Coordinates of C-alpha atoms and ligand atoms in Angstrom, one line a residue:
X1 CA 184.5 42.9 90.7
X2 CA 185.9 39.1 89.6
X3 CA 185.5 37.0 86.8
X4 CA 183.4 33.9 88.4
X5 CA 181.7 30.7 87.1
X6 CA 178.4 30.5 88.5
X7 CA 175.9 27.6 88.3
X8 CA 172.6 27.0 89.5
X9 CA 171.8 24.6 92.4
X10 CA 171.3 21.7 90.3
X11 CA 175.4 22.6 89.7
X12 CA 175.5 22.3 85.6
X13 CA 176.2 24.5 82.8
X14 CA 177.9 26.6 84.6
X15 CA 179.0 29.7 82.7
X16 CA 181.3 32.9 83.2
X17 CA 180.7 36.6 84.1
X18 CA 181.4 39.4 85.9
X19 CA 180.6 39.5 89.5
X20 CA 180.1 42.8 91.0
X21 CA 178.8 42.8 94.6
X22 CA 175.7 45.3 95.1
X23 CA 176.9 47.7 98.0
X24 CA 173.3 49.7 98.3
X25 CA 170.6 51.5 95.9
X26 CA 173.3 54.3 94.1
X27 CA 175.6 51.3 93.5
X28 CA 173.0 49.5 91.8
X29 CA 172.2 52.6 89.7
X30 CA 175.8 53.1 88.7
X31 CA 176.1 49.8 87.4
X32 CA 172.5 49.6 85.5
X33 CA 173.7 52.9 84.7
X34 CA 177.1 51.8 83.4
X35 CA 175.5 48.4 81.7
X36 CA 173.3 50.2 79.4
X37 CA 176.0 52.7 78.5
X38 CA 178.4 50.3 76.9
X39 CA 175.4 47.8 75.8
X40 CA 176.7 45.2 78.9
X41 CA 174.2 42.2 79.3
X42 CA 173.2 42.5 83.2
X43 CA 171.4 40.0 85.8
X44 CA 170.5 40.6 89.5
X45 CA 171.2 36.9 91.6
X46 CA 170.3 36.5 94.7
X47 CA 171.2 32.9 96.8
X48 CA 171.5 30.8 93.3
X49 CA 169.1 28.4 94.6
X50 CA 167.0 28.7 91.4
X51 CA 168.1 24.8 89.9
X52 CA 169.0 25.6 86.5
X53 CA 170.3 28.9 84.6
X54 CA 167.9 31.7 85.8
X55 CA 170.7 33.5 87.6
X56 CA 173.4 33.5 84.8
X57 CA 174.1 35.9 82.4
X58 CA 177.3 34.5 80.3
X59 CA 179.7 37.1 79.1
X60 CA 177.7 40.1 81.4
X61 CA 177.8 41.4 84.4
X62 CA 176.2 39.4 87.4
X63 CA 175.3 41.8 90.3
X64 CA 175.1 39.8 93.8
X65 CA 172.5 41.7 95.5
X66 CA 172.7 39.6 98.9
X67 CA 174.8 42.6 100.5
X68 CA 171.2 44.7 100.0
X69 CA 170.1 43.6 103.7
X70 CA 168.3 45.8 106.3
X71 CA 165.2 44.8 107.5
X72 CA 162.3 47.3 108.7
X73 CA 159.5 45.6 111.0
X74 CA 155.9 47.4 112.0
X75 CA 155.7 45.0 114.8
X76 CA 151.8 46.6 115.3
X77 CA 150.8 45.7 111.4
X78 CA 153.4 42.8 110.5
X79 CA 154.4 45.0 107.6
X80 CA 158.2 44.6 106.5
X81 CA 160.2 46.5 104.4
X82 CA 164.1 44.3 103.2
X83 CA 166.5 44.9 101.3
X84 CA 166.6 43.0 98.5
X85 CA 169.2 40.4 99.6
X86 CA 167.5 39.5 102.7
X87 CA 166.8 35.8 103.0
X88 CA 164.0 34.3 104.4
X89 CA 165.7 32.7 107.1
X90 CA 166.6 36.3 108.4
X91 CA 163.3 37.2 107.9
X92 CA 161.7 34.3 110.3
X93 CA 165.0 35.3 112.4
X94 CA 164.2 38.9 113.0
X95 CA 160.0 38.7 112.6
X96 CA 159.2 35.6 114.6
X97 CA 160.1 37.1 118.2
X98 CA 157.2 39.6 117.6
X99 CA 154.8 36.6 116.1
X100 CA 155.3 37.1 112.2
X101 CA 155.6 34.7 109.8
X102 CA 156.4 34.8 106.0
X103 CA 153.5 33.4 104.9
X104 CA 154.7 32.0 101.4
X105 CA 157.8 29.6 101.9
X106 CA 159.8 27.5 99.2
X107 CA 161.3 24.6 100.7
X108 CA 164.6 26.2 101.5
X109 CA 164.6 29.3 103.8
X110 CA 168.1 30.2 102.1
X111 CA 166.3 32.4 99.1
X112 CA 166.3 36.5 98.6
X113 CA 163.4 38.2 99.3
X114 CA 164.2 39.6 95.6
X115 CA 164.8 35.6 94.5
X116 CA 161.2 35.3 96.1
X117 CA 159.6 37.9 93.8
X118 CA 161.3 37.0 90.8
X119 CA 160.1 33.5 90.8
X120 CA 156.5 34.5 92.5
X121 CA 157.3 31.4 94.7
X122 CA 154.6 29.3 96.3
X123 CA 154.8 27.2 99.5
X124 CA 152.8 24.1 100.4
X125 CA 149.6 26.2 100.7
X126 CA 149.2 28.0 97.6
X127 CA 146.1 26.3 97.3
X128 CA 145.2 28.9 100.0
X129 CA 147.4 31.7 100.4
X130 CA 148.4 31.9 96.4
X131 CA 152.1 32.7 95.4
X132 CA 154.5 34.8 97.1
X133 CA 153.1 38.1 95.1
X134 CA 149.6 37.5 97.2
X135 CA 151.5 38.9 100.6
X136 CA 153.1 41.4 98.6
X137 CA 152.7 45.2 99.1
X138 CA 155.0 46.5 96.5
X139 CA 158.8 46.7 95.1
X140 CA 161.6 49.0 94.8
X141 CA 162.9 48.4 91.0
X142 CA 165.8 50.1 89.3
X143 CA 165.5 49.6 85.8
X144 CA 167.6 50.9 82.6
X145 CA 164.9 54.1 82.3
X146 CA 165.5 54.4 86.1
X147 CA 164.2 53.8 90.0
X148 CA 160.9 53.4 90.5
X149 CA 158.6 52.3 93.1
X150 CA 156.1 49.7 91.8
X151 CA 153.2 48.1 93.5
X152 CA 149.8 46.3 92.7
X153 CA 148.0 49.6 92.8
X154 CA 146.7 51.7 90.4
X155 CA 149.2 54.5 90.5
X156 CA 152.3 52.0 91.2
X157 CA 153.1 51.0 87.5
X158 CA 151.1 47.5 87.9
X159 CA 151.6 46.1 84.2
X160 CA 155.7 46.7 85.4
X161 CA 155.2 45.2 89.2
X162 CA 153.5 42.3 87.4
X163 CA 156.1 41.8 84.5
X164 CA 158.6 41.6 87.6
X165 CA 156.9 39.4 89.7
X166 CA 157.8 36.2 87.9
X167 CA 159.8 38.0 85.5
X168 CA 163.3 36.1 86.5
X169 CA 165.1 39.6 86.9
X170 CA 164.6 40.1 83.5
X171 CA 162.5 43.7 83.8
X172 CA 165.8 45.5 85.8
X173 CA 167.2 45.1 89.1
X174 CA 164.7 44.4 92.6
X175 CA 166.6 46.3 95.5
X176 CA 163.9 46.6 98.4
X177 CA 160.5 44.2 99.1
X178 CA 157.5 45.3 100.9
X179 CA 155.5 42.4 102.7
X180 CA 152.5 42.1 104.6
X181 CA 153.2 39.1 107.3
X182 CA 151.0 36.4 108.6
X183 CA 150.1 37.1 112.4
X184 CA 151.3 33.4 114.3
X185 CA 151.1 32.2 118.2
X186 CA 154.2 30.1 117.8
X187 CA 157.1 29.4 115.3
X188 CA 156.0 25.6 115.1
X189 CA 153.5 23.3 113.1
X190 CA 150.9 21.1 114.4
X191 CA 151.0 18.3 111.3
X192 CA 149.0 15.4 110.3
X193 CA 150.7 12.1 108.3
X194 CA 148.9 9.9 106.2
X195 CA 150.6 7.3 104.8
X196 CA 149.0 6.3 101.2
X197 CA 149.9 2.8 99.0
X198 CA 149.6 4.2 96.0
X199 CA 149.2 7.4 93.8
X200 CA 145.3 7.6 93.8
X201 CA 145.3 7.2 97.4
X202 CA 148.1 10.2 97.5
X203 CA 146.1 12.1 95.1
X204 CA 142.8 12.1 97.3
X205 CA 144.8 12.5 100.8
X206 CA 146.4 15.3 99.0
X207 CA 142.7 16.7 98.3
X208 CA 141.4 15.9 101.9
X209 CA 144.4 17.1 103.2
X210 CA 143.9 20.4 101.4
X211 CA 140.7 20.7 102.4
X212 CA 142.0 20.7 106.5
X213 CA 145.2 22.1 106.6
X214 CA 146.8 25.7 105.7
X215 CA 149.8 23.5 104.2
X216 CA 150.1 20.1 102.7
X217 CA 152.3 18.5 100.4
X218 CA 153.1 14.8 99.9
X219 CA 156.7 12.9 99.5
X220 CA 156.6 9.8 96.9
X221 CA 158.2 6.8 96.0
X222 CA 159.3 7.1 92.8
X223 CA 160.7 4.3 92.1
X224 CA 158.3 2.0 93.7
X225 CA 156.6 -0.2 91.1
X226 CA 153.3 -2.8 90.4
X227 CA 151.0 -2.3 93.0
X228 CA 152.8 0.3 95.1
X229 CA 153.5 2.4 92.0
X230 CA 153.0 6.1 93.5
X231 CA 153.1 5.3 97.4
X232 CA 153.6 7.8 99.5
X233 CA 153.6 9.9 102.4
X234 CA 151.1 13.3 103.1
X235 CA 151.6 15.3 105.7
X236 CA 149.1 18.6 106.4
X237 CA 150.1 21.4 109.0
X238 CA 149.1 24.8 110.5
X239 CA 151.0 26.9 112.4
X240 CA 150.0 25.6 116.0
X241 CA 148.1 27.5 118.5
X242 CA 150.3 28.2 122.1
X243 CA 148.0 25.8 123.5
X244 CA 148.7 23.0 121.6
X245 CA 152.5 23.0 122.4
X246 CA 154.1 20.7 124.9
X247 CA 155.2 21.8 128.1
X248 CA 159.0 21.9 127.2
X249 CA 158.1 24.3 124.2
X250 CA 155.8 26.7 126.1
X251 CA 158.8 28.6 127.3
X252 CA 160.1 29.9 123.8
X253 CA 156.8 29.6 121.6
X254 CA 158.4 31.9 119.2
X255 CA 162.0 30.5 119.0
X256 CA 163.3 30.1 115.7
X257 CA 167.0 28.2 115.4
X258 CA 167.5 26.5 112.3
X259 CA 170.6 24.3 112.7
X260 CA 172.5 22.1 110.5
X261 CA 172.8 19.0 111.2
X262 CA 175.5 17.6 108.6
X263 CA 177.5 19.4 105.9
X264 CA 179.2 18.0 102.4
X265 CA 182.2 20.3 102.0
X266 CA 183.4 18.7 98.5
X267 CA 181.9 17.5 95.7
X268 CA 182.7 13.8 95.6
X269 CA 184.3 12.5 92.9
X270 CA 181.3 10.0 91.7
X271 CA 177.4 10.8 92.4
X272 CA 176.5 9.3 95.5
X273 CA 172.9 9.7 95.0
X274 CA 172.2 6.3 92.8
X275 CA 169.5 3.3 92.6
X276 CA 171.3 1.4 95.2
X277 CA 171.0 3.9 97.9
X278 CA 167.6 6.2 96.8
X279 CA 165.7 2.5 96.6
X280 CA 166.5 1.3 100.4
X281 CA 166.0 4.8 101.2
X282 CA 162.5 5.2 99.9
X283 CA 161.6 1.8 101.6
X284 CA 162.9 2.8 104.9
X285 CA 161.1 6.4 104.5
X286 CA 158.0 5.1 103.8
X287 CA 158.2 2.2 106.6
X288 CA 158.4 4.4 109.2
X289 CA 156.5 6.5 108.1
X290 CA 153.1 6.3 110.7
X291 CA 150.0 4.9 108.8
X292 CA 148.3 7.5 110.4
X293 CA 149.5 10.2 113.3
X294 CA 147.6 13.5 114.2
X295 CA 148.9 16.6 116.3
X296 CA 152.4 15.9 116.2
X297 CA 154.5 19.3 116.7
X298 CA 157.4 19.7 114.4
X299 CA 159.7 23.2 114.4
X300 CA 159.3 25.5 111.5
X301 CA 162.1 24.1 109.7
X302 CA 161.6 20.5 110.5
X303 CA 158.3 21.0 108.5
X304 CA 159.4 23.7 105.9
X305 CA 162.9 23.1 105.2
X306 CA 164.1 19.9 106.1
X307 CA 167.2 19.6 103.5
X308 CA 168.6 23.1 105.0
X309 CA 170.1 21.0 107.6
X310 CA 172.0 19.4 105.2
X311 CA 174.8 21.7 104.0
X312 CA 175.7 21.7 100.1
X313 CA 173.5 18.5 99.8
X314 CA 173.2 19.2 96.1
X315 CA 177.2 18.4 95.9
X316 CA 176.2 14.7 96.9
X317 CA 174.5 14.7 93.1
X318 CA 178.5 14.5 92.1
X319 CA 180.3 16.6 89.5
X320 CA 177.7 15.9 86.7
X321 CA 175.5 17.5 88.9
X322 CA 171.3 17.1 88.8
X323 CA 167.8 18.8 87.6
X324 CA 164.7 18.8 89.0
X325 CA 161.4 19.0 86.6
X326 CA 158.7 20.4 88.2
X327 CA 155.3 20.5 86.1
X328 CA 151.9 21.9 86.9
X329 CA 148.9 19.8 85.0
X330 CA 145.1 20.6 85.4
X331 CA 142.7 19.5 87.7
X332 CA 141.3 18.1 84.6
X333 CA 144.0 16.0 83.4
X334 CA 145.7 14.4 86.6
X335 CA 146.7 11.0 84.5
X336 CA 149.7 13.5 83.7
X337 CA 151.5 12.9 87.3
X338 CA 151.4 9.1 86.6
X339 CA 152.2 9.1 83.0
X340 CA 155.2 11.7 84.3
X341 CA 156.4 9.3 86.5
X342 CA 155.6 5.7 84.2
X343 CA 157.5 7.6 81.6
X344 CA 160.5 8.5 83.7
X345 CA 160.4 4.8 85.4
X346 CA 160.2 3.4 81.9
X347 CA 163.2 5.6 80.4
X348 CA 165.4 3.8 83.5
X349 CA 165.5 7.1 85.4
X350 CA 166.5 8.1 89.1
X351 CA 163.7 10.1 90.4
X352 CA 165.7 10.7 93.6
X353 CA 162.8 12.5 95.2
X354 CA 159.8 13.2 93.7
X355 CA 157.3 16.0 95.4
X356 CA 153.6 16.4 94.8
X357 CA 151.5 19.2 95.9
X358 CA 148.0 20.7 94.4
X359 CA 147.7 24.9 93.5
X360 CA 144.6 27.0 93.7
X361 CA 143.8 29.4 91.3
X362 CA 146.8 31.4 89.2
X363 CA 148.4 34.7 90.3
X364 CA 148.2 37.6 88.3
X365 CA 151.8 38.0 86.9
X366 CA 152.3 36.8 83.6
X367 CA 154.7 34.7 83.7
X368 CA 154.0 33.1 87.1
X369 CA 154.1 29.5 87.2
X370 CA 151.3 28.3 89.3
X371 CA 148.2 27.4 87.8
X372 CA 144.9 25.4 89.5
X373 CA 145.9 21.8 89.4
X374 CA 148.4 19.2 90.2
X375 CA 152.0 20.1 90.9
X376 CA 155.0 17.1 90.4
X377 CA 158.2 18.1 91.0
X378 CA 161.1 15.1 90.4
X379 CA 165.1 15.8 91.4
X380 CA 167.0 13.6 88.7
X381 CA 171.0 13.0 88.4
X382 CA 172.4 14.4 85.3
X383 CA 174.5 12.3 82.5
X384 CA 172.0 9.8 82.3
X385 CA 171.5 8.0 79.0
X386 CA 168.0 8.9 78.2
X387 CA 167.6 11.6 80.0
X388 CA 167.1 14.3 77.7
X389 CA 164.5 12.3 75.0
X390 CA 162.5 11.7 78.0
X391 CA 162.7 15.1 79.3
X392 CA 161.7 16.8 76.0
X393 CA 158.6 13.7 76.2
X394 CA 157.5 14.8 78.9
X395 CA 157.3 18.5 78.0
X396 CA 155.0 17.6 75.0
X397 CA 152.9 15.5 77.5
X398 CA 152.8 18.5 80.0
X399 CA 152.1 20.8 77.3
X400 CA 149.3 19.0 75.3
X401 CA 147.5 19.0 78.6
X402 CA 147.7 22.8 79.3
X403 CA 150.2 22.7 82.2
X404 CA 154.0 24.4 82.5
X405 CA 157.0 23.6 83.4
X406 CA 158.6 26.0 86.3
X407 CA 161.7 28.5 84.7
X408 CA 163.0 28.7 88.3
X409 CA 163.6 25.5 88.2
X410 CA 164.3 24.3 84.2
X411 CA 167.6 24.1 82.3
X412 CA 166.5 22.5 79.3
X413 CA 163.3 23.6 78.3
X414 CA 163.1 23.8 74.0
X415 CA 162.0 27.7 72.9
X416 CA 159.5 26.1 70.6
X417 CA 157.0 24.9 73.5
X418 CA 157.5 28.3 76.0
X419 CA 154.3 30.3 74.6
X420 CA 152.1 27.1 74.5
X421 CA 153.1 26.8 78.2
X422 CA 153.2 30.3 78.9
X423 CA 150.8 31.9 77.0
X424 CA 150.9 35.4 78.7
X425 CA 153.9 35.7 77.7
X426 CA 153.5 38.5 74.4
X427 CA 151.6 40.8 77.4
X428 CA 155.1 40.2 79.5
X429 CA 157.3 40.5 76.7
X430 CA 155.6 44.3 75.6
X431 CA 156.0 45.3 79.2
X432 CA 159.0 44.1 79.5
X433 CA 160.5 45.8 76.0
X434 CA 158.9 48.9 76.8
X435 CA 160.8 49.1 80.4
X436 CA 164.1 47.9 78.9
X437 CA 163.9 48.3 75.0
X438 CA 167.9 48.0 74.3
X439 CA 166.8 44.4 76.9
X440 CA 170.0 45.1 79.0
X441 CA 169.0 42.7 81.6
X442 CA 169.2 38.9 80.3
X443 CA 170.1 35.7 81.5
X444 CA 170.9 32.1 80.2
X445 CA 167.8 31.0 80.8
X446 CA 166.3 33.4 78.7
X447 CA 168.7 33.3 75.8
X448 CA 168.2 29.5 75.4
X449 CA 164.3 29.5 76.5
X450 CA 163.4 33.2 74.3
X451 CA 161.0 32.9 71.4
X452 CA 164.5 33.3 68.2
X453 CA 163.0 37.3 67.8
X454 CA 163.4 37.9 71.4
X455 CA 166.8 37.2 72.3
Ligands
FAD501 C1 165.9 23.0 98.2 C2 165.1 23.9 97.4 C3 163.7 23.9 97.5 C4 162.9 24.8 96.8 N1 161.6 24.8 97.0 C5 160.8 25.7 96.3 C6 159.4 25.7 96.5 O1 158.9 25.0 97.3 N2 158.7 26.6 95.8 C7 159.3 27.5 94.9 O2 158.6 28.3 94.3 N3 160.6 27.4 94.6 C8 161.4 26.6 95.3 N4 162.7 26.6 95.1 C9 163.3 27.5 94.1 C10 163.7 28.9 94.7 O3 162.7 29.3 95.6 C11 163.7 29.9 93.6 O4 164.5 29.5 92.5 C12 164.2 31.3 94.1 O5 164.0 32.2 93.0 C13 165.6 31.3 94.5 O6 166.0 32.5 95.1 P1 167.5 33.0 95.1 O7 167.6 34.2 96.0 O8 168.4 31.9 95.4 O9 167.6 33.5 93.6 P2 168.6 33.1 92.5 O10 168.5 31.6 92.3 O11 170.0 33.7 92.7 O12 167.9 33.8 91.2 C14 166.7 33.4 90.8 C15 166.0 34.4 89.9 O13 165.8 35.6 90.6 C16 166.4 36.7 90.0 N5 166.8 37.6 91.0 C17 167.6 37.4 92.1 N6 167.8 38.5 92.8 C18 167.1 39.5 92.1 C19 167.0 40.9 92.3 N7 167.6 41.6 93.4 N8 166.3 41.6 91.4 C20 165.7 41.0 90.3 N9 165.8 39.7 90.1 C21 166.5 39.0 91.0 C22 167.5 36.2 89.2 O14 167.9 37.0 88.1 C23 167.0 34.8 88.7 O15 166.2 35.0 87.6 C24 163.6 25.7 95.8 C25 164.9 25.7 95.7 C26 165.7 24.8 96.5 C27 167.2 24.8 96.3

């Protein structure tokens, strides 16, 4: 047990608690147990690569549940059971041999399992596969009214299981995850780039691209102006069949080793992430970028998770440290991804990379943050003049046009627009104050973000 500062990956507002490191199920119980005895405020946290303050709990008790590992594979159905802590990287590690796959990937493979479900993550095929909750069987859950086993099914507490899924770890404590895996030939990605001048050109390669491929996401300019406002580049990818794999890859079709190619030990004194470099950068990026190239293999990670090989590369942002915004808008209002980034261009922003994918139709949790339409996500250094006014602009923009902001990646959202965005969120809020009515479990996130009755 030590007194810690902990931060999100974005690196600001950092804030203290207790750290107590989960050691298995009874541990957790004790200390859920012990929290609602004395009235402690508790939080689960799993790799704190949620951007903001979702995995903080000032003046509580944060339980580190990565110790909760342990991973059971059904190498006949796919079907694993982890412990909570598990990453996803282990996961691929251990389930790849026997051709399994996680089928819903964030861009980093260094997130929980638990992390996972607390988000309901999506990959770069949600418009597809759904979020992370769609390959999910069910959840082990110890709450302040006790352990329970919770699932999608009838008999499973499914009002509970949903309220979880997506619930930031604000319903009680996730200790083991149930998963149904996708069956694969080989641990690599047979990907197709597009390279597109300008945002209406992404936006319908990004359609198209949906159309074809399992996964497809595109990388813009964001700073690039005039004429070439919103060029970019779209890749699309499926996991590849054994036959389309080079000869030098046909040995191992299943290998999975993701290395790192570069680490940043210390946080530099000044942000190195600024105008001068990001603007060569983006030029160079989308340069060499092919106009058009089919049936190129790329690894697993090369194609999912390309800044794990980059160590720490969120300490390059300095000691102010960054955010990323990500917003979801509509199919029917798509003039929201340019306005976002006119608006941030205008305010004299850095959108140091700037991400756009599409989602198919919502999940079922609550609180989940994917919803049909357009989905923008922009990293931006922090301390910039400006930044906040535009920020809280661009909520109001998102919001008017019936799209969200993501909580697993905000740490600034105002209280007064999280119901318009959100507007499950009185069903998630009974659920969850009927499963934890003294509301033991909180975070910073949901003391700055909670409707003023909630908190
Ligand atoms: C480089 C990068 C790329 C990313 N790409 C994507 C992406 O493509 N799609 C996407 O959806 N997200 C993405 N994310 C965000 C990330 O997937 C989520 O924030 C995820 O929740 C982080 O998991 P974690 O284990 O680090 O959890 P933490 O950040 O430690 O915690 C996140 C939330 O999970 C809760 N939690 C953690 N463990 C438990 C537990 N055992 N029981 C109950 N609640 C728990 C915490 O209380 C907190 O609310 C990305 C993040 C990074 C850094």
């Amino acid at each position: 047990m030590t007194r810690r500062l902990l931060s999100g990956w974005g690196r600001a507002a950092p804030s203290a608690a207790t750290v107590v490191r989960a050691a298995g199920r009874a541990h957790v119980e004790q200390v859920v147990e012990s929290a609602a005895a004395s009235g402690t405020r508790l939080l689960a946290r799993g790799l704190g690569r949620s951007y903001g303050d979702a995995a903080q709990c000032a003046g509580g008790t944060v339980l580190d549940c990565t110790a909760l590992d342990g991973i059971e594979l059904d190498p006949a159905s796919g079907i694993v059971r982890a412990g909570a802590g598990t990453s996803i990287a282990s996961l691929l590690a251990r389930c790849l041999p026997y051709g399994w796959c996680v089928d819903v990937m964030p861009g980093t493979a260094q997130v929980t399992v638990a992390g996972a479900v607390a988000a309901d993550v999506h990959g770069k095929n949600h418009h597809v596969d759904g979020a992370f909750s769609r390959s999910l069987r069910g959840i082990e859950l110890v709450g302040s009214d006790g352990t329970h086993r919770v699932g999608p099914g009838a008999a499973e507490r499914p009002e509970l299981y949903w309220a979880t899924v997506g619930g930031m770890g604000l319903t009680g404590v996730v200790t083991e995850v149930t998963l149904q895996l996708r069956r694969v030939e080989t641990s690599f990605v047979d990907v197709e780039t597009e390279r597109a001048g300008d945002l209406d050109a992404c936006m319908s390669l990004l359609l198209a691209h949906a159309t074809r491929h399992r996964h497809s996401v595109a990388w813009v300019d964001g700073l690039a102006r005039g004429r070439a406002f919103g060029r970019s580049v779209v890749t699309g990818g499926d996991h590849a069949s054994a036959d389309a794999l080079p000869q030098h890859r046909r040995r191992a079709p299943l290998a999975y080793a993701p290395h790192q190619l570069l680490g940043v030990p210390a946080t530099p004194p000044v942000g190195l992430v600024r105008r001068s470099v990001v603007l060569p950068f983006n030029a160079l990026w989308y340069a060499k970028a092919p106009r058009r190239r089919e049936g190129e293999i790329q690894s697993l990670t090369e194609f999912f998770h390309p800044l794990d090989a980059v160590a720490g590369w969120n300490r390059l942002y300095g000691p102010a440290g960054f955010t990323q915004y990500q917003l979801v808008t509509p199919f029917s209002r798509p003039d929201v991804v340019g306005r976002a980034l006119e608006l941030l261009q205008r305010a004299g922003l850095l959108a140091s990379l700037v991400v756009l994918k599409t989602f198919g139709s919502s999940d079922d949790a609550p609180l989940g943050f994917p919803t049909a339409g357009w989905t923008l996500a922009v990293d931006l250094p922090l301390g910039a003049p400006g930044l906040a006014a535009a920020l809280d602009e661009l909520d109001e923009l998102v919001a008017t046009a019936g799209g969200r902001v993501y909580l697993a990646k905000d740490g600034r959202l105002r209280p007064d627009l999280l119901e318009t965005m959100y507007p499950r969120l009185g069903e998630w809020a009974a659920v969850r104050d009927a499963a934890d009515p003294a509301g033991i479990f909180c975070s910073d996130l949901w003391r700055r973000i909670a409707p003023p009755a909630r908190r």
